[in-house]
Every structure is written in C-alpha cells, then in structure tokens.
XYZ file of N, CA and C in Angstrom:
747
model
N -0.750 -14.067 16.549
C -0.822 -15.275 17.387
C -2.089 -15.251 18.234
N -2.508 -14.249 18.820
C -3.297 -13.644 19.862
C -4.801 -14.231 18.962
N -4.862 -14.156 17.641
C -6.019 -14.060 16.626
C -5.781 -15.557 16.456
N -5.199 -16.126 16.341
C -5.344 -17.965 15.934
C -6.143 -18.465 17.050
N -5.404 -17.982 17.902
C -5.753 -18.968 19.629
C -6.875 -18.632 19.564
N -8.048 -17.747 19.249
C -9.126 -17.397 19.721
C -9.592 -17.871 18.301
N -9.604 -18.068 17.423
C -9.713 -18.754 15.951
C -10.006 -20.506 16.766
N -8.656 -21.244 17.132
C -8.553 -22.078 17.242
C -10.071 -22.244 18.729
N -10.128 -21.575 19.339
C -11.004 -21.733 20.704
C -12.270 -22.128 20.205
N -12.759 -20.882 19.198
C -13.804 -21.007 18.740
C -14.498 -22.616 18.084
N -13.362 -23.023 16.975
C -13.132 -24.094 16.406
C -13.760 -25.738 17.269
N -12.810 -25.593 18.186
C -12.824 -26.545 19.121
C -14.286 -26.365 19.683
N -14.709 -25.349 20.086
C -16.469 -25.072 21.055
C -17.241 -25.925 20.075
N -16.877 -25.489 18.925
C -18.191 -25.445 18.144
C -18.469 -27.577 17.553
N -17.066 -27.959 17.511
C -16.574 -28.895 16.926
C -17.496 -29.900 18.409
N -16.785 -29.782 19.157
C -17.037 -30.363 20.551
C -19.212 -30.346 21.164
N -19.458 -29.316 20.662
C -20.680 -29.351 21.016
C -21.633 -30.220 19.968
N -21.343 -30.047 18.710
C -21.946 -30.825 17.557
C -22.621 -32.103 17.929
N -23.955 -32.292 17.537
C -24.115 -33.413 17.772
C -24.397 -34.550 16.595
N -24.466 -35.878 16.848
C -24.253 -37.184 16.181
C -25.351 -38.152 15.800
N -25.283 -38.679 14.473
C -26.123 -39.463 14.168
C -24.991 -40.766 14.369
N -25.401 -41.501 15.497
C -24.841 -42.640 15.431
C -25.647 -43.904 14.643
N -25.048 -44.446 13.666
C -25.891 -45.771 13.570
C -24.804 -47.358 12.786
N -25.223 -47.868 13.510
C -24.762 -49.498 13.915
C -25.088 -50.118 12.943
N -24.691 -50.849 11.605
C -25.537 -51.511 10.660
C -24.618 -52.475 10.752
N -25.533 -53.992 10.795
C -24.902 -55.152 10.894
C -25.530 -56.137 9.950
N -25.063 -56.224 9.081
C -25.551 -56.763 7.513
C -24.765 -57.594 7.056
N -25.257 -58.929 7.008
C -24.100 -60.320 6.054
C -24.438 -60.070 5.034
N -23.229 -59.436 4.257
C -23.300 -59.861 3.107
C -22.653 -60.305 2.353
N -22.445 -61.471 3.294
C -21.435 -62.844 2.776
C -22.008 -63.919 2.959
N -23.529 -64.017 3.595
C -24.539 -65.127 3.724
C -24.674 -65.102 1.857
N -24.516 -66.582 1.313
C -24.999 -66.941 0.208
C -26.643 -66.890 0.061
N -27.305 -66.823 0.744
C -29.027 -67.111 0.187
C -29.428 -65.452 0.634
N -28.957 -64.906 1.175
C -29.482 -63.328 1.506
C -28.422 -61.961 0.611
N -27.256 -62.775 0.245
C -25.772 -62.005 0.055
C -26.289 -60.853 -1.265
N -27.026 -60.938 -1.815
C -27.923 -59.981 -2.776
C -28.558 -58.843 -2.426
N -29.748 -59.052 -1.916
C -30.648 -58.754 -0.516
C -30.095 -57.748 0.469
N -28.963 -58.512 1.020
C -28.012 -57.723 2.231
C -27.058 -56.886 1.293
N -26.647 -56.842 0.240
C -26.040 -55.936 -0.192
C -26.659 -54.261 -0.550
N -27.545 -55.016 -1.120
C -28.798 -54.116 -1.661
C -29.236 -53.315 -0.012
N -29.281 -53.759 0.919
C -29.727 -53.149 1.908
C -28.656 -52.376 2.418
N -27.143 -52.663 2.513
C -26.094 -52.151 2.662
C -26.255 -50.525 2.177
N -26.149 -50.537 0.778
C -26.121 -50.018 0.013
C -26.887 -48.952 0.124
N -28.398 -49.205 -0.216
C -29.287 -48.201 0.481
C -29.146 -47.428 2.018
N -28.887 -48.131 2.895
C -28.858 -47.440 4.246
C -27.506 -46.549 4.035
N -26.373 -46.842 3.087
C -25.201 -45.827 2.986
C -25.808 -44.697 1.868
N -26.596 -44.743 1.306
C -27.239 -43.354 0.922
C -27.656 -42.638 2.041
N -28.534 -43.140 2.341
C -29.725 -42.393 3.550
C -29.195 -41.990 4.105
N -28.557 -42.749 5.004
C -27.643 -41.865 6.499
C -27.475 -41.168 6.189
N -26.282 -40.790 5.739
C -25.205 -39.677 5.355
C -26.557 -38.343 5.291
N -27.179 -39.198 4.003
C -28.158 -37.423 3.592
C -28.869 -37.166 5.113
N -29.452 -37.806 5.593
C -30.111 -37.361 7.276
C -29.117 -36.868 7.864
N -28.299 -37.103 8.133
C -27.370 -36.404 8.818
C -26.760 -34.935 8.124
N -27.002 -35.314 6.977
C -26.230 -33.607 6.680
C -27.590 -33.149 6.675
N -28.982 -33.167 6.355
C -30.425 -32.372 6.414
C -29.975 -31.971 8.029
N -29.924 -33.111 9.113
C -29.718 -32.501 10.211
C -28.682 -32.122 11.074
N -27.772 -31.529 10.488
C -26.999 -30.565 10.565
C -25.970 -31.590 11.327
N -26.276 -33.042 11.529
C -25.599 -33.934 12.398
C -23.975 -34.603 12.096
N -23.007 -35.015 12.910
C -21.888 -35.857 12.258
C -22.927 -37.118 11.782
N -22.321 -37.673 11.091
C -22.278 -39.067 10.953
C -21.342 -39.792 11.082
N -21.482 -40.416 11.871
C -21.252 -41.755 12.629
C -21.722 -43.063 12.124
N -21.268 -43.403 10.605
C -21.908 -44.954 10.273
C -20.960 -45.538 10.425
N -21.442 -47.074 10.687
C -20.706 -48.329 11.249
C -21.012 -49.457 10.450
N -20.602 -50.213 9.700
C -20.968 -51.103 8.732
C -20.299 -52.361 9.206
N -20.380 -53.436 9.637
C -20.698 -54.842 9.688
C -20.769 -55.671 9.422
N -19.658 -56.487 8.559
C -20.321 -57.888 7.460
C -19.368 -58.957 7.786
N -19.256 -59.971 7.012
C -18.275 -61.298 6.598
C -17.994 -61.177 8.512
N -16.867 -61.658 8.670
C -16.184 -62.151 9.724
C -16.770 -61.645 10.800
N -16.454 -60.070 10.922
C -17.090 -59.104 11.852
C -18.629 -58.997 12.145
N -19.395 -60.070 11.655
C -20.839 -60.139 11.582
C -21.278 -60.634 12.686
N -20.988 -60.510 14.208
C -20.732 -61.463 15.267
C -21.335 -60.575 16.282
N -22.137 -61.017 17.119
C -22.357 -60.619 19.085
C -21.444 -59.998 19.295
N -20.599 -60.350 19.365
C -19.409 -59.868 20.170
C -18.970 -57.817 19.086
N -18.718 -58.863 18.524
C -18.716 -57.054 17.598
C -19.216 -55.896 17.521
N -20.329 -56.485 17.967
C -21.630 -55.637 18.036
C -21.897 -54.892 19.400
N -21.293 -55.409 20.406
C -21.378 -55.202 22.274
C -20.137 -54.323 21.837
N -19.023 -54.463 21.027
C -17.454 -53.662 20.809
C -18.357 -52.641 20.491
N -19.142 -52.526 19.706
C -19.394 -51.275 18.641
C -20.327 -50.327 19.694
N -20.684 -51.131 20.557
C -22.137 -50.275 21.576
C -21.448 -49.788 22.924
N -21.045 -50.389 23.409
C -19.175 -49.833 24.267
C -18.587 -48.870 24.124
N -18.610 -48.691 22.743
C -17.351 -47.795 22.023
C -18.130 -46.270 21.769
N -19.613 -46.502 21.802
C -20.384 -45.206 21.624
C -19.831 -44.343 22.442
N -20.040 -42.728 21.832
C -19.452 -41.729 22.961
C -20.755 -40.877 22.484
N -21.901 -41.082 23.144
C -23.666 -40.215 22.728
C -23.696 -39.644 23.676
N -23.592 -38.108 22.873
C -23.909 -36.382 24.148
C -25.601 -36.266 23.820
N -25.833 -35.753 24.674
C -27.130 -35.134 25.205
C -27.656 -34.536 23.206
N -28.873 -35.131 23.177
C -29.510 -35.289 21.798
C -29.048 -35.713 20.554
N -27.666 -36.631 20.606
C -27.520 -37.617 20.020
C -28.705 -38.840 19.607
N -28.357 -39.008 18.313
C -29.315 -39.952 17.577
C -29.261 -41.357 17.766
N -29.544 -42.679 17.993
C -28.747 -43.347 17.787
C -29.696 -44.447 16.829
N -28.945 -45.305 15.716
C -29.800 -45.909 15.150
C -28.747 -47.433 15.370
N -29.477 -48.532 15.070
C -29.181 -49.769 15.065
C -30.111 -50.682 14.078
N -29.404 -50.765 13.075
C -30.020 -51.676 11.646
C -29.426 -53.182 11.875
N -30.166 -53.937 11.815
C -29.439 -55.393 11.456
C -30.554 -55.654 10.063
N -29.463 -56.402 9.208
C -30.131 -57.318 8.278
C -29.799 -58.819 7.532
N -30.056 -59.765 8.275
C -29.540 -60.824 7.571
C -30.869 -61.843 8.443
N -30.603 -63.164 8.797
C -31.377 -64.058 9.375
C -31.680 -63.708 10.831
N -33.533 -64.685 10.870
C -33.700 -64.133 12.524
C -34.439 -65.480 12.537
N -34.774 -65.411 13.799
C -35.673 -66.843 14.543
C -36.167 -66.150 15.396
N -36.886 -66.989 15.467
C -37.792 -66.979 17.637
C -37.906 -67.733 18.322
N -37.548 -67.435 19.560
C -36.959 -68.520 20.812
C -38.474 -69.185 21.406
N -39.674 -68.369 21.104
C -40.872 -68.568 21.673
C -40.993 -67.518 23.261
N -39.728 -66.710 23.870
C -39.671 -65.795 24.433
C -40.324 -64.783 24.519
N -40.434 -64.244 23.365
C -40.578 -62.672 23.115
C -41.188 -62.435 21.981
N -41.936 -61.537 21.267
C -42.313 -60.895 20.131
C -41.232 -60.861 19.191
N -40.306 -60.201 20.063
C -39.222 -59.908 19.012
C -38.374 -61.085 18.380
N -37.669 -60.566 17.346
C -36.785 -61.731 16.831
C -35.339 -62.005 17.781
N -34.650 -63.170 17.433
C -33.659 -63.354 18.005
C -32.813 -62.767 16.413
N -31.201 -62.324 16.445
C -31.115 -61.880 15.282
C -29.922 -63.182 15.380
N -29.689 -63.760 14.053
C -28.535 -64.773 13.781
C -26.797 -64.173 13.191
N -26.298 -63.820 14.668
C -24.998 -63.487 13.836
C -24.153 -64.085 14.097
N -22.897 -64.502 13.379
C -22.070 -66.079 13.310
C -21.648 -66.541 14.514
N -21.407 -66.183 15.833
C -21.054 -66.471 16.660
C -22.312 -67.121 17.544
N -23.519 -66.298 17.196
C -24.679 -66.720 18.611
C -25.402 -65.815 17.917
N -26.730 -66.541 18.479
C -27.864 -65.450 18.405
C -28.323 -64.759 19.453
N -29.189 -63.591 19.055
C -29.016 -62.384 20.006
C -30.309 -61.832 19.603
N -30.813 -61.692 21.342
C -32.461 -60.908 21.137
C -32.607 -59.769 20.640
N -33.593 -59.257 19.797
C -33.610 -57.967 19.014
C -33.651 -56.701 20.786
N -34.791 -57.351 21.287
C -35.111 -56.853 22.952
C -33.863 -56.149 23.568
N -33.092 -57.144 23.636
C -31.930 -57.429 24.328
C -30.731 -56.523 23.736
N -30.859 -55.822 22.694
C -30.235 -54.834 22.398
C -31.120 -53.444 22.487
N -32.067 -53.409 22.124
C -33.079 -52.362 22.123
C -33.159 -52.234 23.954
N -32.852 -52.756 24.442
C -33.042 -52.207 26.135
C -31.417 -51.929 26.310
N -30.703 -52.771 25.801
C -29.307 -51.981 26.264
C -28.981 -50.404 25.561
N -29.388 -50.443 24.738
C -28.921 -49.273 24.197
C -30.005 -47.749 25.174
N -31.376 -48.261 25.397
C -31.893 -47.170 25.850
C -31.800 -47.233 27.761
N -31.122 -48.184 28.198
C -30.507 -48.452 29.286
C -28.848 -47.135 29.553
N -28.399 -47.603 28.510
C -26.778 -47.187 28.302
C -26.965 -45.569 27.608
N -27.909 -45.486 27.044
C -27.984 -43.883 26.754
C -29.305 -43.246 26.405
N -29.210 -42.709 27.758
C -31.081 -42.567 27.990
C -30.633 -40.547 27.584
N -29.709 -39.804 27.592
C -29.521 -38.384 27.183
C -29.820 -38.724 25.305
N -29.786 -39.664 24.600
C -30.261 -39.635 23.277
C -31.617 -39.255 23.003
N -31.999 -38.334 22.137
C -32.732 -37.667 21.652
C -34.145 -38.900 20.910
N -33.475 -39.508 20.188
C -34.108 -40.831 19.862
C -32.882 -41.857 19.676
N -34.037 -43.160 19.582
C -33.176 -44.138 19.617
C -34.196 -44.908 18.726
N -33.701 -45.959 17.519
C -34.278 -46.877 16.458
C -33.449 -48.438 16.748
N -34.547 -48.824 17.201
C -33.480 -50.047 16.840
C -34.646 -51.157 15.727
N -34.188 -51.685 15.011
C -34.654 -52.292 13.475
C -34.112 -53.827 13.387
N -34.704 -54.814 13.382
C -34.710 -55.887 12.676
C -35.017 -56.091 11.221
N -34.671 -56.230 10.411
C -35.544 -56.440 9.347
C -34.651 -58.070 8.824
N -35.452 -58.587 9.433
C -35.058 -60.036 9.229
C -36.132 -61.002 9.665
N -36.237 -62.153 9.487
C -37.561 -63.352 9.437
C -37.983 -63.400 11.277
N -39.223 -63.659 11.407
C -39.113 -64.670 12.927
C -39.239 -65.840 12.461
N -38.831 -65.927 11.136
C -38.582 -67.590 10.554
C -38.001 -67.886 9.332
N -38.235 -67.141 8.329
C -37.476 -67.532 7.163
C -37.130 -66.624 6.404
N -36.805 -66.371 4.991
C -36.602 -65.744 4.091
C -37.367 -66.153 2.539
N -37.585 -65.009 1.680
C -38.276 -65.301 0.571
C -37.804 -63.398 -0.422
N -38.734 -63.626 -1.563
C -38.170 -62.192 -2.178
C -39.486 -61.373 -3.309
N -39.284 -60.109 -3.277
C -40.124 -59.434 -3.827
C -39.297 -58.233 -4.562
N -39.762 -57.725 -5.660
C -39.109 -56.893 -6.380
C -40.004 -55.271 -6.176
N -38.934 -54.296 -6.113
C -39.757 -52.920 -6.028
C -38.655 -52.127 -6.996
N -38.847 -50.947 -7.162
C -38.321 -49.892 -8.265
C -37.525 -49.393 -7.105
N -36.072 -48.512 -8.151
C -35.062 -48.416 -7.761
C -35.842 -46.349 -6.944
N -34.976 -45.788 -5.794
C -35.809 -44.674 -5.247
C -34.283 -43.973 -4.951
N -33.634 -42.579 -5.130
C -33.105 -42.198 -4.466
C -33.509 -40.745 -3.062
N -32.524 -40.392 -2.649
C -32.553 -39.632 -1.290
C -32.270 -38.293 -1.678
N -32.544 -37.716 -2.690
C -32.070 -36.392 -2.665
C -33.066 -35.262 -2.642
N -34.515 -35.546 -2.171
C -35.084 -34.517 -2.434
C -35.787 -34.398 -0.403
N -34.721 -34.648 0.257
C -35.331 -34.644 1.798
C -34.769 -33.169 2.321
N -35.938 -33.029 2.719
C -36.055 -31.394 2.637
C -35.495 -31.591 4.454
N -34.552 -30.667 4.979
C -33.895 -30.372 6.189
C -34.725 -30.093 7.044
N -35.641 -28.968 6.777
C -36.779 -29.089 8.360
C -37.615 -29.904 8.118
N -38.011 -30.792 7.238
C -39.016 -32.250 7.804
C -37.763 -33.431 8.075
N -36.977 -33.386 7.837
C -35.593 -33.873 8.963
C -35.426 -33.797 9.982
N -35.651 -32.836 10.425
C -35.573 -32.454 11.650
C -36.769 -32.582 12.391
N -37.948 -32.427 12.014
C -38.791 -32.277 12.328
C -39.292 -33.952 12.715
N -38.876 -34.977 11.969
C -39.122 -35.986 12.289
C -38.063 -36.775 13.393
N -37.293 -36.455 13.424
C -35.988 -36.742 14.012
C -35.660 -36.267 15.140
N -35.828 -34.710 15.627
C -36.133 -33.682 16.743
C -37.065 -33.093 17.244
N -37.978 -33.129 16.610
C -39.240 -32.032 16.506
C -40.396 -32.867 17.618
N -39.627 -32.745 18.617
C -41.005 -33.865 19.733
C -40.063 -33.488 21.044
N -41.208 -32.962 22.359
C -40.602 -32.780 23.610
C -40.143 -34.181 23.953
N -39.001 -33.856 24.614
C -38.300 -35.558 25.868
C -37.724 -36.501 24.736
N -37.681 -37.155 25.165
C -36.510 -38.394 24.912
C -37.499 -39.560 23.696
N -37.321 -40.040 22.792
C -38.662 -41.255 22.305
C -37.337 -42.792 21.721
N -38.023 -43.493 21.912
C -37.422 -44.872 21.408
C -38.331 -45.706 20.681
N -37.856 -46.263 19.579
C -38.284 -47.186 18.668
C -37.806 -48.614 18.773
N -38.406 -50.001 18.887
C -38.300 -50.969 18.884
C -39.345 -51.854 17.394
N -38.765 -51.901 16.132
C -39.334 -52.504 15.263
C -38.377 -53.979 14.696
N -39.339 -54.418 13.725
C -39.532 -55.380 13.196
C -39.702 -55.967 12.148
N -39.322 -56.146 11.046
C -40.002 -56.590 10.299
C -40.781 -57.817 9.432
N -41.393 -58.269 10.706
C -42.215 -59.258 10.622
C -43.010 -59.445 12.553
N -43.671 -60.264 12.172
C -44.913 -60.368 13.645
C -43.941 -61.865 13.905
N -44.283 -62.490 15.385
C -43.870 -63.372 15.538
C -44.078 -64.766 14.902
N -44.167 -65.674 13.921
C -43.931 -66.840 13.316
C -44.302 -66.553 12.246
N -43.654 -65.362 11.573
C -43.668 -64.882 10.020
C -42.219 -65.005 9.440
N -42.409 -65.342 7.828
C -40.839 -65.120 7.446
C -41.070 -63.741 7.185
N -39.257 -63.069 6.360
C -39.858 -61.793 6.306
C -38.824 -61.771 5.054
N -39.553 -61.479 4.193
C -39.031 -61.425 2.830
C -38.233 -60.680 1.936
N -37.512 -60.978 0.892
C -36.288 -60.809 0.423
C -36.032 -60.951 -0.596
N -36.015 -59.211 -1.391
C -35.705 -59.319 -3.029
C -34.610 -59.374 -3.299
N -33.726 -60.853 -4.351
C -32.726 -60.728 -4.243
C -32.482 -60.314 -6.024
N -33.499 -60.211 -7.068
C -33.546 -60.162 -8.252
C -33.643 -58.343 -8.333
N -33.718 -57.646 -9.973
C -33.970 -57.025 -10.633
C -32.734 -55.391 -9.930
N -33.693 -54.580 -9.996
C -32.128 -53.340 -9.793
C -32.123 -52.657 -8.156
N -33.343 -53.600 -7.555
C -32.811 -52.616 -6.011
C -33.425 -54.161 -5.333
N -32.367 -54.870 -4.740
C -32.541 -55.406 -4.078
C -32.224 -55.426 -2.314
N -32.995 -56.102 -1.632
C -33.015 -55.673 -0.267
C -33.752 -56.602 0.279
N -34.229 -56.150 1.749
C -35.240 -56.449 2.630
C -36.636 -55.689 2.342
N -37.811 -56.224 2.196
C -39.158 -55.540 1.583
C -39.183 -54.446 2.760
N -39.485 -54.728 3.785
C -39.615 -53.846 4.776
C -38.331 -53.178 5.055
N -37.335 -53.265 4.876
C -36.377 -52.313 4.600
C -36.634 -50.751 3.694
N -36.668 -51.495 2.585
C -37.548 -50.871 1.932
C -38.449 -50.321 1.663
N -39.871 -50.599 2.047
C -40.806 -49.846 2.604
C -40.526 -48.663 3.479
N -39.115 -48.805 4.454
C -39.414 -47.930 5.702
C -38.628 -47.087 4.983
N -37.668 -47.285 4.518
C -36.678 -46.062 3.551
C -37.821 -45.491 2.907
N -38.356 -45.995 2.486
C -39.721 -45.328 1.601
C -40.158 -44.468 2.344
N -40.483 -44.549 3.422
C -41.571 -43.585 4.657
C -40.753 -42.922 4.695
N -39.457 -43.066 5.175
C -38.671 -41.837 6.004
C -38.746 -40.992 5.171
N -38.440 -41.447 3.144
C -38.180 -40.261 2.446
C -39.367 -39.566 2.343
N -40.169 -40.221 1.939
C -41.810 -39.476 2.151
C -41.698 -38.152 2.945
N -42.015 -39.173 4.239
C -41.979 -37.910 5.612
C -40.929 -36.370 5.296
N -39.661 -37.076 4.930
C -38.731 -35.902 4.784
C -38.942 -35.439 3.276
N -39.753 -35.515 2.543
C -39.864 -34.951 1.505
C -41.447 -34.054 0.906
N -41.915 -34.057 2.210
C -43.534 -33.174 2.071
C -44.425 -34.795 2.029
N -44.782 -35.673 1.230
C -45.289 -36.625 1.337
C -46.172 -37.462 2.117
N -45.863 -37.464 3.268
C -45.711 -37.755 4.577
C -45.711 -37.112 6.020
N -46.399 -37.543 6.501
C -46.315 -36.598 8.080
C -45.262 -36.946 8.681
N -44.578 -35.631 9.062
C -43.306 -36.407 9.960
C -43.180 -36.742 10.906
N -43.626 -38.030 11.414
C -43.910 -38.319 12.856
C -44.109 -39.825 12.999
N -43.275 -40.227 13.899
C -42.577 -41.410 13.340
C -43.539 -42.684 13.024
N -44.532 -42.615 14.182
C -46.081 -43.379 13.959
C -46.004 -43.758 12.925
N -46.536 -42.297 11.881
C -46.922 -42.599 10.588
C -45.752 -43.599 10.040
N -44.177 -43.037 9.874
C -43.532 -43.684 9.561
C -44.106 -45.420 9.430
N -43.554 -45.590 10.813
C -43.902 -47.394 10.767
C -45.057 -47.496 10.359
N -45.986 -47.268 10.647
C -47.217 -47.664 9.840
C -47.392 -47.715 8.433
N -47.121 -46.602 7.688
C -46.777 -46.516 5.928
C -46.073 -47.958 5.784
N -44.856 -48.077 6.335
C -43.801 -49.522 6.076
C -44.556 -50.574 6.125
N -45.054 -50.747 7.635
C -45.883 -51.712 7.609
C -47.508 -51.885 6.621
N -47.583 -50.754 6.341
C -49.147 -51.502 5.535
C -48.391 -51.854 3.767
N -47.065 -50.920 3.468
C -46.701 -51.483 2.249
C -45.972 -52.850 2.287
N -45.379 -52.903 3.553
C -44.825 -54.514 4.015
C -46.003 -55.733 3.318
N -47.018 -55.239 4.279
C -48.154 -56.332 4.145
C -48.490 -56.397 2.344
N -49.085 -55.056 1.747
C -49.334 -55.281 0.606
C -48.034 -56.086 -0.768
N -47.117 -55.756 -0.200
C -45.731 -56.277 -1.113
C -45.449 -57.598 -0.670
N -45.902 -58.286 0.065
C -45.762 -59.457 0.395
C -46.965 -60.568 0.654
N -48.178 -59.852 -0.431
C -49.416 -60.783 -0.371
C -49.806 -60.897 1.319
N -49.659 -59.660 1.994
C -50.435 -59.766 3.319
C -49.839 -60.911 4.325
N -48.549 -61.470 3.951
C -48.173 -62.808 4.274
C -46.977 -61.916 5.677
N -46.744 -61.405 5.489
C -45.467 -60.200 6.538
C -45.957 -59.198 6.989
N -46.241 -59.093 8.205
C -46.939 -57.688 8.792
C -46.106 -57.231 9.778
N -44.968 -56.039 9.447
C -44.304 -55.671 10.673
C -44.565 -55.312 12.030
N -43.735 -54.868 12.627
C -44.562 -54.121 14.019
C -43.200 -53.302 14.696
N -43.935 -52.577 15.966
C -42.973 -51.999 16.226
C -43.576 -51.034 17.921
N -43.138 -50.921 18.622
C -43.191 -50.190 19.830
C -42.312 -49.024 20.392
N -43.247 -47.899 20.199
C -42.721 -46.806 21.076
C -42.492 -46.644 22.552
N -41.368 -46.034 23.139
C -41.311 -45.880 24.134
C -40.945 -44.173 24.756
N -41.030 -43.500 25.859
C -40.704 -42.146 25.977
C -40.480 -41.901 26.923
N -39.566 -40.922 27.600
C -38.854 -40.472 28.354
C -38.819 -39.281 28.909
C-alpha cells in the first residue's frame, strides 16, 4: 500500500506540472463557397498539432469549431474556459470569411452570430495570459474576399523534436504573434479544387513551420512568417501579401 501511494504521488506531480499546447481552431465548414477550403484546412491543422505537441513533449489541447458552434460567443466560452500554466502555448486559428471595418489593419473575422476583430482577440488572449510562453493568433481569411489556388499534398512526419522546440521555446521571455493572411483591402485566397485543399496562406505557413521543424528552415518564427508570406505572394500572382506583428514580454 505504502508503494502505490508514493507510485500514485509521483503520478499526479508529474501529470500536474506538464505543460500545454492549447489551440482554438474556428473553421466553417459548413459555409458553401469556402466548405472545401475550410475542410481542407481543418484537416491539415489536425495533423500538425497533435505532431508539435508530441515533438514538444506538450498535452494537446485542440479545439475544433464549425456549423452551429461557429459563433463569438463560442469562441469567448472557449477562451474563458482556458486553464494556461506558466509556458503554456497558446494558438488561435480561424478560417472562413473576413472584412474590414476601415479600423484597423487587421481583419474583422465573420462568425454567424457577429463579427469580431482579429485585434480584439489577439489582445485578449495576451491580456488574459501573459505566463504563456508564446501566443499565435492567425487569420487566414480575406480583408475582402475569397478566390482559389492549387498546391501539392505535404505531410508532418519528418519534424524533428529539438527544432520544435527550438522554434516554439528556444527564445528568453514571453513572444506573441499577431498574423494575417492578407494586408488590408486584399482578398485572401482559396483552393477549393485538386487533393489538398485549404487557405493559400494556410498553407504556406504549415509549409514554414514544417521546414523550420525539419532542418529546412531557421527556427525562428520571423523566418517563419516571412517564408508564408513571400510564398503567399508568389501563389497568388503577388495579388495577397500577408503580414503579421511581433510582440515580447
């Protein structure tokens, strides 16, 4: 008995200290003109995670988002409900329609209830949990419309654990990401044909991360967005140029 309890103690320390890749994905893919597109993006981001999180030794924590539940309100439930310890990850994907209010750089994102500033989540979240290690928050949706481009199908299995980490942890203090994918009065385009469909810049950035985590690539997140964004621009006839702002702590 004496040997469980100290079995069981151990268990619990180790369980309890672990830390989390949280990430938020809020994807229609029950919008008819994107419902391809957003699946395809679904789809891909449920590869990735998972493998980042086991390279970095992290839980995962994915949250998926669609049809009914595609709403503001769902989304404030889901950011509420976070429980992020000290170097917790946290990521926040949206992908479906965006606009611009003429406010801000950023997009407003369109989910069935109301629309909602990309800003306006990207400050709550690094407001509400400033002990996170990093923080991503991602639009990849229009500051005006939608359109589509085709790329080759890529999987996640060759991301090597210390350039995981290394991109993900490997930096003194606290850092935050605020991207985009598109500049303000750009659409931002959308392959809904052939065997990997998605968001281009979705795509592109899955591209970087694996890079980075696979020797390819420097792991450092700069490079990241930048790779996305210059293949953004080239995959879309220069017509979509993402962007994106660091912040640090």
């Amino acid at each position: 008995m004496k040997y469980l309890l100290i079995t069981l103690f151990v268990f619990v320390s180790v369980s309890v200290s672990a830390q989390t890749l949280h990430t938020i994905m809020m994807c229609n893919k029950s919008d008819r003109t994107l419902a391809r597109g957003n699946e395809g993006e679904a789809r891909e981001m449920g590869i990735l995670i998972p493998s980042l999180a086991s390279k970095l030794g992290y839980r995962n924590n994915l949250i998926v988002h669609s049809g009914q539940d595609f709403t503001c309100a769902i989304l404030n439930k889901e950011i509420d409900n976070l429980k992020v310890g000290e170097g917790d990850i946290i990521i926040f994907y949206y992908a479906s329609h965006g606009v611009n209010w003429n406010d801000s750089e950023w997009p407003h994102m369109a989910f069935n209830d109301r629309q909602y500033g990309e800003l306006a989540v990207y400050n709550t979240l690094r407001q509400r949990f400033p002990q996170a290690k990093l923080i991503l928050c991602i639009a990849a949706c229009c500051n005006m419309d939608e359109e589509g481009l085709a790329r080759q199908k890529r999987t996640y299995g060759s991301l090597d654990p210390k350039l995981v980490k290394e991109l993900f942890t490997g930096f003194e203090g606290h850092r935050s990401y605020i991207a985009s994918s598109s500049i303000r009065g750009q659409y931002s385009w959308v392959w809904v044909a052939g065997n990997r469909p998605g968001h281009i810049f979705g795509i592109a950035l899955r591209d970087a991360i694996a890079s980075a985590c696979s020797g390819d690539l420097r792991p450092e997140w700069d490079y990241v967005f930048e790779s996305a964004k210059s293949k953004t621009l080239q995959n879309s006839g220069q017509k979509q140029m993402p962007q994106y702002e660091k912040n640090r702590w």
